[in-house]
Coordinates of C-alpha atoms and ligand atoms in Angstrom, one line a residue:
Chain A
X1 CA 295.2 311.7 -26.0
X2 CA 295.5 313.7 -29.2
X3 CA 294.2 317.2 -29.1
X4 CA 293.8 319.6 -31.9
X5 CA 292.2 322.9 -32.8
X6 CA 289.2 323.3 -35.0
X7 CA 291.4 324.3 -37.9
X8 CA 292.1 320.6 -38.3
X9 CA 290.2 319.7 -41.4
X10 CA 292.0 316.6 -42.7
X11 CA 290.1 313.4 -43.1
X12 CA 291.2 310.0 -41.8
X13 CA 294.1 308.0 -43.2
X14 CA 293.1 305.1 -45.4
X15 CA 291.8 302.2 -43.4
X16 CA 291.2 304.4 -40.3
X17 CA 288.2 306.3 -39.0
X18 CA 288.5 309.7 -37.5
X19 CA 286.0 311.4 -35.1
X20 CA 286.1 314.5 -33.0
X21 CA 285.2 313.5 -29.4
X22 CA 283.0 315.2 -26.8
X23 CA 283.6 313.4 -23.5
X24 CA 281.2 315.4 -21.2
X25 CA 281.7 316.0 -17.5
X26 CA 280.8 312.5 -16.2
X27 CA 283.2 310.6 -18.4
X28 CA 285.9 313.1 -17.8
X29 CA 285.7 312.8 -14.0
X30 CA 283.8 310.1 -12.1
X31 CA 283.8 307.9 -15.2
X32 CA 287.5 308.4 -16.0
X33 CA 288.0 304.6 -16.4
X34 CA 285.3 304.8 -19.1
X35 CA 287.3 307.4 -21.1
X36 CA 290.5 305.4 -20.7
X37 CA 288.9 302.1 -21.9
X38 CA 287.0 303.9 -24.7
X39 CA 290.3 305.4 -26.1
X40 CA 291.9 302.0 -25.8
X41 CA 289.0 300.4 -27.7
X42 CA 289.1 303.0 -30.5
X43 CA 292.9 302.6 -30.8
X44 CA 292.5 298.9 -31.2
X45 CA 289.9 299.2 -34.0
X46 CA 291.8 301.9 -35.9
X47 CA 289.7 304.9 -34.9
X48 CA 291.4 308.2 -34.2
X49 CA 289.6 310.4 -31.6
X50 CA 290.4 314.0 -31.3
X51 CA 289.1 315.6 -28.1
X52 CA 286.9 318.7 -28.9
X53 CA 289.1 321.6 -28.0
X54 CA 288.0 323.5 -24.8
X55 CA 284.5 321.9 -24.7
X56 CA 282.1 322.9 -22.0
X57 CA 279.3 321.2 -20.0
X58 CA 276.2 320.6 -22.1
X59 CA 274.1 322.1 -19.4
X60 CA 272.7 318.7 -18.4
X61 CA 269.3 318.5 -16.8
X62 CA 270.0 321.4 -14.5
X63 CA 270.3 324.1 -17.1
X64 CA 267.1 323.1 -19.0
X65 CA 265.2 322.7 -15.7
X66 CA 265.9 326.2 -14.3
X67 CA 267.7 328.4 -16.9
X68 CA 266.3 328.5 -20.4
X69 CA 269.0 330.8 -21.9
X70 CA 271.9 329.0 -20.5
X71 CA 270.4 325.7 -21.6
X72 CA 270.3 327.1 -25.1
X73 CA 273.8 328.5 -25.4
X74 CA 275.9 325.9 -23.6
X75 CA 275.3 323.1 -26.2
X76 CA 275.6 325.7 -29.0
X77 CA 279.1 326.6 -27.9
X78 CA 280.2 323.0 -28.2
X79 CA 278.7 322.8 -31.7
X80 CA 280.6 326.0 -32.7
X81 CA 283.9 324.2 -31.7
X82 CA 283.4 321.1 -33.8
X83 CA 285.9 320.7 -36.6
X84 CA 284.4 320.6 -40.1
X85 CA 284.3 317.5 -42.2
X86 CA 284.6 314.8 -39.4
X87 CA 281.7 313.4 -37.3
X88 CA 281.4 314.4 -33.7
X89 CA 281.3 311.4 -31.5
X90 CA 279.6 311.7 -28.1
X91 CA 279.7 308.9 -25.5
X92 CA 277.3 310.3 -22.9
X93 CA 273.7 309.7 -24.0
X94 CA 272.3 312.8 -22.3
X95 CA 275.0 315.1 -23.7
X96 CA 274.2 313.6 -27.1
X97 CA 270.5 314.5 -26.7
X98 CA 271.3 318.1 -25.8
X99 CA 273.7 318.6 -28.6
X100 CA 271.7 316.8 -31.2
X101 CA 268.4 318.5 -30.4
X102 CA 270.1 321.9 -30.4
X103 CA 271.7 321.1 -33.7
X104 CA 268.3 320.1 -35.3
X105 CA 266.6 323.2 -33.9
X106 CA 269.2 325.5 -35.4
X107 CA 269.0 323.6 -38.7
X108 CA 265.2 324.0 -38.9
X109 CA 264.8 327.4 -37.5
X110 CA 266.3 330.4 -39.4
X111 CA 265.9 332.7 -36.4
X112 CA 267.8 330.3 -34.2
X113 CA 270.5 330.0 -36.8
X114 CA 270.9 333.7 -37.0
X115 CA 271.1 333.8 -33.2
X116 CA 273.8 331.1 -33.2
X117 CA 275.8 332.8 -35.9
X118 CA 275.6 336.2 -34.2
X119 CA 276.5 334.9 -30.8
X120 CA 279.4 332.7 -31.8
X121 CA 280.6 334.6 -34.8
X122 CA 280.9 331.5 -36.9
X123 CA 278.8 330.1 -39.7
X124 CA 276.6 327.1 -38.7
X125 CA 277.8 323.8 -40.1
X126 CA 274.6 322.1 -41.1
X127 CA 276.4 319.1 -42.4
X128 CA 277.9 318.2 -39.0
X129 CA 277.3 314.6 -38.2
X130 CA 276.7 314.0 -34.5
X131 CA 276.9 310.3 -33.6
X132 CA 276.7 308.2 -30.5
X133 CA 279.5 305.8 -29.5
X134 CA 277.2 302.9 -30.6
X135 CA 277.3 304.1 -34.2
X136 CA 280.8 302.8 -34.4
X137 CA 279.4 299.3 -34.6
X138 CA 277.6 300.2 -37.8
X139 CA 280.9 301.3 -39.3
X140 CA 283.4 298.7 -38.2
X141 CA 283.2 294.9 -37.8
X142 CA 284.7 293.6 -34.6
X143 CA 285.6 290.4 -36.3
X144 CA 288.1 292.2 -38.5
X145 CA 290.1 293.1 -35.4
X146 CA 290.6 289.9 -33.6
X147 CA 291.1 286.2 -34.0
X148 CA 288.5 283.8 -32.6
X149 CA 286.1 286.5 -31.6
X150 CA 283.6 283.9 -30.2
X151 CA 286.2 282.9 -27.6
X152 CA 286.9 286.3 -26.1
X153 CA 284.1 286.6 -23.5
X154 CA 283.1 283.0 -23.6
X155 CA 280.4 282.1 -21.1
X156 CA 280.4 285.4 -19.3
X157 CA 276.8 286.0 -18.3
X158 CA 276.1 289.6 -19.1
X159 CA 273.0 291.7 -18.4
X160 CA 273.0 294.7 -20.8
X161 CA 271.8 298.0 -19.2
X162 CA 270.7 300.9 -21.4
X163 CA 268.8 303.0 -18.8
X164 CA 267.0 305.8 -20.5
X165 CA 269.4 306.0 -23.5
X166 CA 267.1 304.4 -26.0
X167 CA 264.1 306.5 -25.1
X168 CA 264.0 309.4 -27.5
X169 CA 262.1 312.6 -27.0
X170 CA 259.6 313.3 -29.8
X171 CA 261.9 315.6 -31.8
X172 CA 264.4 312.9 -32.1
X173 CA 262.1 310.0 -32.6
X174 CA 263.1 309.5 -36.3
X175 CA 266.8 309.3 -35.5
X176 CA 268.6 306.0 -35.8
X177 CA 267.8 303.6 -32.9
X178 CA 270.7 301.7 -31.3
X179 CA 268.5 299.1 -29.6
X180 CA 270.3 295.8 -29.4
X181 CA 273.9 297.0 -30.0
X182 CA 275.3 295.8 -26.7
X183 CA 273.6 292.4 -27.1
X184 CA 274.8 292.0 -30.7
X185 CA 278.4 292.9 -30.1
X186 CA 278.9 291.0 -26.9
X187 CA 277.2 287.9 -28.2
X188 CA 279.6 288.0 -31.1
X189 CA 282.4 287.9 -28.6
X190 CA 281.0 284.8 -27.0
X191 CA 279.2 286.3 -24.0
X192 CA 275.8 284.9 -22.9
X193 CA 273.2 287.6 -22.9
X194 CA 270.8 287.5 -20.0
X195 CA 267.4 289.1 -20.6
X196 CA 265.6 290.8 -17.7
X197 CA 262.9 293.4 -17.6
X198 CA 264.9 296.3 -16.3
X199 CA 267.4 297.0 -19.1
X200 CA 265.6 300.3 -20.0
X201 CA 264.7 301.4 -16.5
X202 CA 266.1 304.9 -15.8
X203 CA 268.8 304.9 -13.1
X204 CA 267.5 308.0 -11.4
X205 CA 270.3 310.3 -12.6
X206 CA 270.6 313.3 -10.2
X207 CA 267.9 312.0 -7.8
X208 CA 270.8 310.0 -6.5
X209 CA 272.0 313.2 -4.9
X210 CA 268.8 315.0 -4.1
X211 CA 266.6 312.0 -3.4
X212 CA 268.9 309.1 -2.5
X213 CA 266.0 306.9 -1.3
X214 CA 264.3 307.0 -4.6
X215 CA 267.5 306.3 -6.5
X216 CA 268.4 303.4 -4.1
X217 CA 265.1 301.8 -4.7
X218 CA 265.3 301.8 -8.5
X219 CA 269.0 300.8 -8.5
X220 CA 268.4 297.9 -6.2
X221 CA 265.5 296.8 -8.3
X222 CA 267.5 296.9 -11.5
X223 CA 270.5 294.9 -10.1
X224 CA 268.3 292.5 -8.2
X225 CA 266.3 291.6 -11.4
X226 CA 269.5 291.1 -13.4
X227 CA 270.9 288.8 -10.7
X228 CA 267.7 286.9 -10.4
X229 CA 267.9 286.3 -14.2
X230 CA 271.3 284.8 -13.7
X231 CA 273.6 287.7 -14.7
X232 CA 277.2 287.7 -13.4
X233 CA 277.7 291.3 -14.3
X234 CA 275.8 294.3 -15.6
X235 CA 277.1 296.3 -18.6
X236 CA 276.5 300.0 -18.9
X237 CA 277.1 302.5 -21.7
X238 CA 276.7 305.7 -19.7
X239 CA 279.0 306.9 -16.9
X240 CA 276.2 308.5 -15.0
X241 CA 274.2 305.2 -14.9
X242 CA 277.4 303.4 -14.0
X243 CA 278.1 305.7 -11.0
X244 CA 274.5 305.4 -9.7
X245 CA 274.4 301.6 -10.0
X246 CA 277.6 301.4 -8.1
X247 CA 277.1 303.9 -5.3
X248 CA 273.4 303.4 -4.6
X249 CA 273.2 299.7 -4.5
X250 CA 272.6 298.3 -1.0
X251 CA 272.1 294.6 -1.9
X252 CA 274.1 291.9 -0.3
X253 CA 277.0 290.8 -2.6
X254 CA 275.9 292.6 -5.7
X255 CA 277.4 291.7 -9.1
X256 CA 280.0 294.0 -10.6
X257 CA 279.1 296.8 -13.1
X258 CA 281.3 297.1 -16.1
X259 CA 281.5 299.7 -18.8
X260 CA 280.8 298.4 -22.3
X261 CA 284.1 299.9 -23.4
X262 CA 286.0 298.0 -20.7
X263 CA 284.6 294.6 -21.9
X264 CA 285.3 295.5 -25.5
X265 CA 288.9 296.6 -24.8
X266 CA 289.4 293.5 -22.8
X267 CA 288.2 291.3 -25.7
X268 CA 290.6 293.2 -28.0
X269 CA 293.5 292.3 -25.8
X270 CA 294.0 295.5 -23.7
X271 CA 296.5 295.0 -20.9
X272 CA 296.0 298.2 -18.9
X273 CA 292.9 297.2 -16.9
X274 CA 294.9 298.0 -13.8
X275 CA 294.1 301.6 -14.4
X276 CA 290.3 301.0 -14.7
X277 CA 289.3 298.2 -12.3
X278 CA 290.6 299.7 -9.0
X279 CA 288.1 302.5 -9.6
X280 CA 285.2 300.2 -9.3
X281 CA 283.2 299.8 -6.1
X282 CA 282.4 296.1 -6.8
X283 CA 285.7 294.6 -8.0
X284 CA 285.1 292.8 -11.3
X285 CA 288.6 291.1 -11.2
X286 CA 287.6 287.9 -9.4
X287 CA 284.7 287.3 -11.9
X288 CA 286.9 287.9 -14.9
X289 CA 289.6 285.6 -13.5
X290 CA 287.0 282.9 -12.9
X291 CA 285.9 283.1 -16.5
X292 CA 289.5 283.0 -17.6
X293 CA 289.4 286.5 -19.1
X294 CA 292.2 287.8 -16.9
X295 CA 295.4 286.0 -16.0
Chain B
X1 CA 230.6 318.5 -15.6
X2 CA 233.4 320.1 -13.6
X3 CA 232.8 323.6 -12.4
X4 CA 235.9 325.5 -11.6
X5 CA 235.7 328.3 -9.2
X6 CA 239.2 329.4 -8.7
X7 CA 241.0 328.3 -11.8
X8 CA 243.3 330.4 -13.8
X9 CA 241.5 331.1 -17.1
X10 CA 244.4 331.1 -19.5
X11 CA 246.9 328.9 -17.7
X12 CA 246.8 326.3 -20.4
X13 CA 247.5 328.9 -23.1
X14 CA 250.4 330.3 -21.1
X15 CA 252.0 326.9 -20.5
X16 CA 251.5 325.9 -24.1
X17 CA 253.3 329.1 -25.2
X18 CA 256.2 328.9 -22.7
X19 CA 256.8 325.2 -23.1
X20 CA 256.0 324.9 -26.8
X21 CA 254.2 321.6 -26.1
X22 CA 250.7 320.9 -27.4
X23 CA 249.4 318.9 -24.5
X24 CA 245.8 319.2 -25.7
X25 CA 246.6 316.2 -27.9
X26 CA 246.6 314.1 -24.7
X27 CA 244.2 311.1 -24.8
X28 CA 244.7 310.4 -21.1
X29 CA 245.6 306.8 -21.9
X30 CA 248.1 306.8 -19.0
X31 CA 250.9 305.2 -20.9
X32 CA 253.1 307.9 -19.4
X33 CA 252.0 307.2 -15.8
X34 CA 252.3 303.5 -16.2
X35 CA 255.9 303.7 -17.5
X36 CA 257.3 306.4 -15.3
X37 CA 259.9 304.9 -12.9
X38 CA 259.4 307.7 -10.4
X39 CA 255.6 308.0 -10.3
X40 CA 255.5 306.8 -6.7
X41 CA 257.5 309.8 -5.6
X42 CA 255.2 312.2 -7.4
X43 CA 252.1 313.7 -6.0
X44 CA 250.4 313.8 -9.4
X45 CA 251.1 311.3 -12.2
X46 CA 252.4 312.9 -15.4
X47 CA 249.0 312.7 -17.2
X48 CA 247.3 314.2 -14.2
X49 CA 249.6 317.2 -14.5
X50 CA 248.3 317.6 -18.0
X51 CA 244.8 317.5 -16.7
X52 CA 245.5 320.1 -14.1
X53 CA 246.8 322.5 -16.8
X54 CA 243.8 321.9 -19.0
X55 CA 241.5 322.7 -16.1
X56 CA 243.5 325.9 -15.3
X57 CA 244.5 324.6 -11.9
X58 CA 247.8 326.6 -11.9
X59 CA 248.5 326.4 -8.2
X60 CA 248.2 322.7 -8.0
X61 CA 250.4 322.1 -11.0
X62 CA 253.1 324.6 -10.1
X63 CA 253.3 323.6 -6.5
X64 CA 253.4 319.9 -7.3
X65 CA 256.4 317.7 -6.5
X66 CA 256.0 316.0 -9.9
X67 CA 257.5 318.9 -11.9
X68 CA 260.7 318.6 -9.8
X69 CA 260.8 314.8 -9.4
X70 CA 260.6 314.3 -13.2
X71 CA 264.2 313.6 -14.4
X72 CA 263.4 313.9 -18.1
X73 CA 264.2 310.2 -18.9
X74 CA 261.8 310.2 -21.8
X75 CA 260.3 306.8 -20.9
X76 CA 256.9 308.5 -21.1
X77 CA 257.3 310.6 -24.2
X78 CA 258.9 307.8 -26.2
X79 CA 255.8 305.6 -25.4
X80 CA 253.2 308.4 -25.8
X81 CA 250.9 307.6 -28.7
X82 CA 250.5 311.3 -29.3
X83 CA 254.2 312.1 -29.2
X84 CA 253.8 314.7 -26.4
X85 CA 257.1 315.9 -25.1
X86 CA 256.3 315.5 -21.4
X87 CA 259.9 316.4 -20.1
X88 CA 259.7 319.6 -22.1
X89 CA 256.3 320.4 -20.6
X90 CA 257.8 319.8 -17.1
X91 CA 260.6 322.3 -18.0
X92 CA 258.0 324.9 -18.9
X93 CA 256.2 324.3 -15.6
X94 CA 259.4 324.6 -13.6
X95 CA 260.3 327.8 -15.3
X96 CA 256.8 329.1 -14.6
X97 CA 257.0 328.0 -11.0
X98 CA 260.3 329.9 -10.5
X99 CA 258.9 332.9 -12.3
X100 CA 255.7 333.2 -10.3
X101 CA 257.5 332.6 -7.1
X102 CA 255.2 329.8 -5.7
X103 CA 256.4 327.6 -3.0
X104 CA 258.7 324.9 -4.4
X105 CA 257.6 321.4 -3.5
X106 CA 261.1 319.9 -3.8
X107 CA 263.6 322.5 -2.6
X108 CA 266.4 319.9 -2.4
X109 CA 266.2 319.2 -6.1
X110 CA 266.1 322.9 -7.0
X111 CA 269.1 323.5 -4.7
X112 CA 271.0 320.7 -6.5
X113 CA 270.3 322.3 -10.0
X114 CA 271.5 325.7 -8.7
X115 CA 274.7 324.2 -7.4
X116 CA 275.3 322.4 -10.7
X117 CA 274.9 325.6 -12.6
X118 CA 277.1 327.5 -10.1
X119 CA 280.0 325.2 -10.9
X120 CA 279.3 325.5 -14.7
X121 CA 279.3 329.2 -14.4
X122 CA 282.7 329.1 -12.5
X123 CA 284.5 326.4 -14.5
X124 CA 282.6 325.9 -17.7
X125 CA 282.2 322.3 -16.6
X126 CA 280.5 320.6 -13.6
X127 CA 282.6 319.9 -10.5
X128 CA 280.9 317.1 -8.6
X129 CA 282.8 317.5 -5.3
X130 CA 281.9 321.2 -5.0
X131 CA 278.3 320.5 -6.0
X132 CA 277.9 317.9 -3.3
X133 CA 279.7 319.9 -0.6
X134 CA 277.7 323.1 -1.3
X135 CA 274.5 321.2 -1.7
X136 CA 275.0 319.5 1.7
X137 CA 276.0 322.7 3.3
X138 CA 273.0 324.6 2.1
X139 CA 270.8 321.8 3.4
X140 CA 272.6 322.0 6.7
X141 CA 273.1 318.3 6.5
X142 CA 276.8 317.3 6.2
X143 CA 276.6 313.9 7.8
X144 CA 273.9 311.9 6.1
X145 CA 275.2 309.9 3.1
X146 CA 278.8 310.4 4.3
X147 CA 279.6 306.7 3.6
X148 CA 278.8 307.1 -0.1
X149 CA 280.8 310.3 -0.3
X150 CA 283.8 308.7 1.2
X151 CA 283.5 305.7 -1.0
X152 CA 283.5 308.0 -4.0
X153 CA 286.5 309.9 -2.8
X154 CA 288.4 306.6 -2.2
X155 CA 287.6 305.3 -5.6
X156 CA 288.6 308.6 -7.1
X157 CA 285.1 309.3 -8.5
X158 CA 285.2 312.8 -7.0
X159 CA 288.1 314.9 -8.4
X160 CA 289.5 317.3 -5.9
X161 CA 290.3 319.9 -8.5
X162 CA 287.8 321.0 -11.1
X163 CA 288.4 320.4 -14.7
X164 CA 287.9 323.9 -16.3
X165 CA 287.8 325.4 -19.7
X166 CA 290.3 328.0 -21.0
X167 CA 287.9 330.4 -22.6
X168 CA 286.2 331.6 -19.5
X169 CA 284.9 334.7 -21.3
X170 CA 282.7 332.6 -23.5
X171 CA 281.0 331.1 -20.5
X172 CA 280.6 334.5 -18.9
X173 CA 278.9 335.7 -22.0
X174 CA 276.5 332.8 -21.9
X175 CA 275.6 333.4 -18.3
X176 CA 275.4 337.1 -18.6
X177 CA 273.2 337.1 -21.7
X178 CA 269.9 337.5 -19.8
Ligands
SF4_1 S1 251.0 308.8 -22.8 FE1 250.6 310.7 -23.9 S2 248.5 310.6 -24.6 FE2 248.8 309.0 -23.0 S3 248.2 310.0 -21.1 FE3 250.4 310.3 -21.2 S4 250.6 312.3 -22.3 FE4 248.5 311.7 -22.6
SF4_2 S1 260.5 311.9 -18.2 FE1 259.7 312.4 -16.2 S2 257.5 311.9 -16.3 FE2 258.5 310.9 -18.0 S3 258.9 308.9 -17.4 FE3 260.8 310.1 -17.0 S4 260.6 310.8 -14.9 FE4 258.6 310.1 -15.5

């Protein structure tokens, strides 16, 4: 993992993309296999990720639920750490919402901007581009990085799962939508996409801790519907969703849940899955072997 | 005609101001209620909360389970024809409920949020294991859900040691600034 300070202002080398990277708490801990496979994926498609130096928690739902001030300044501090001139890539959808809506508020509101600049003693960078991991697929073409792309995930029956990540609050409703990115990229790699009605059903997030019965019900519903539609695995793009789908499922022999970044890295020829797959509750290895995707 | 006898005359105005959400645009079309994945766990559907506020029924709204059960998934607001930011409205109601000191309908959820912020205050980042332990301890319920906790530990989904930031002073400043 490359680290750098915010004084790093150099652009990418020719033929490469460069982003600063905000992992967020879930990816960093319970979803560590997501971070590993995400770095692997970026390495394979010539993207340099530089972890945001000394980033902090975005505040998540808890700060904006019970502490307005903390909810305001936690995302701001992360913005103040972002190096100039390169986009800030965020893989966790809820961290992205927090940072992006804070960014837009500062940009639109002079008083808020003054507050930011006084508090962090740094000018506000209104040109900072904040992007979700999905945006990568608008900037690279997977086909340029592999031979026979259509053979990579051949016949793997995948149910894409977005949870709440495509639902935007009103202040972000004119931002670019990434609907269909998982389907499009995995189909390109030969996977069969299974459609079912629950791809955008929220996973329950923290109700998984405070109200496990409610979370169990939605999680079982989501996985059951995907299985009923013929899926062999579910693919998530959020570590929080991934964790909930794994720990709260009480169905008999549920299908494995894979991170989007794991499937992509696998298709790109990664060989270090031994670090990722043992962290899964439902072992995906038998399925991937059966489909000839692992030796 | 509805005659309110014990309503709070300017509750709607107060909530509009604290939350910054113009809920008077609501058409009561119920798109929000129909799409909400957790409506069954709520005592009032999201559109009904709006109605309670409009009618000045502060007590009912602030003591509702709805304002705590809502996770802010935006399923409702992204479908709302009037672009009402329902999660932001729920935030405003939660803040008001804490401020006025009414009885909290979902103390477990509040307890969870407090534990999350405790670890952020200490480390600058969340620490799941500590959140879970302290949460369970406060609830005096260490045993339920043990299976899931152990499974998470075994799969290394709960780090024993917190990931922490270096510039602790910056976090102190954020938490002190009140
Ligand atoms: S979807 Fe919007 S307009 Fe319709 S009832 Fe809900 S808040 Fe009101
Ligand atoms: S944001 Fe809250 S009210 Fe709206 S759909 Fe999600 S849980 Fe329901």
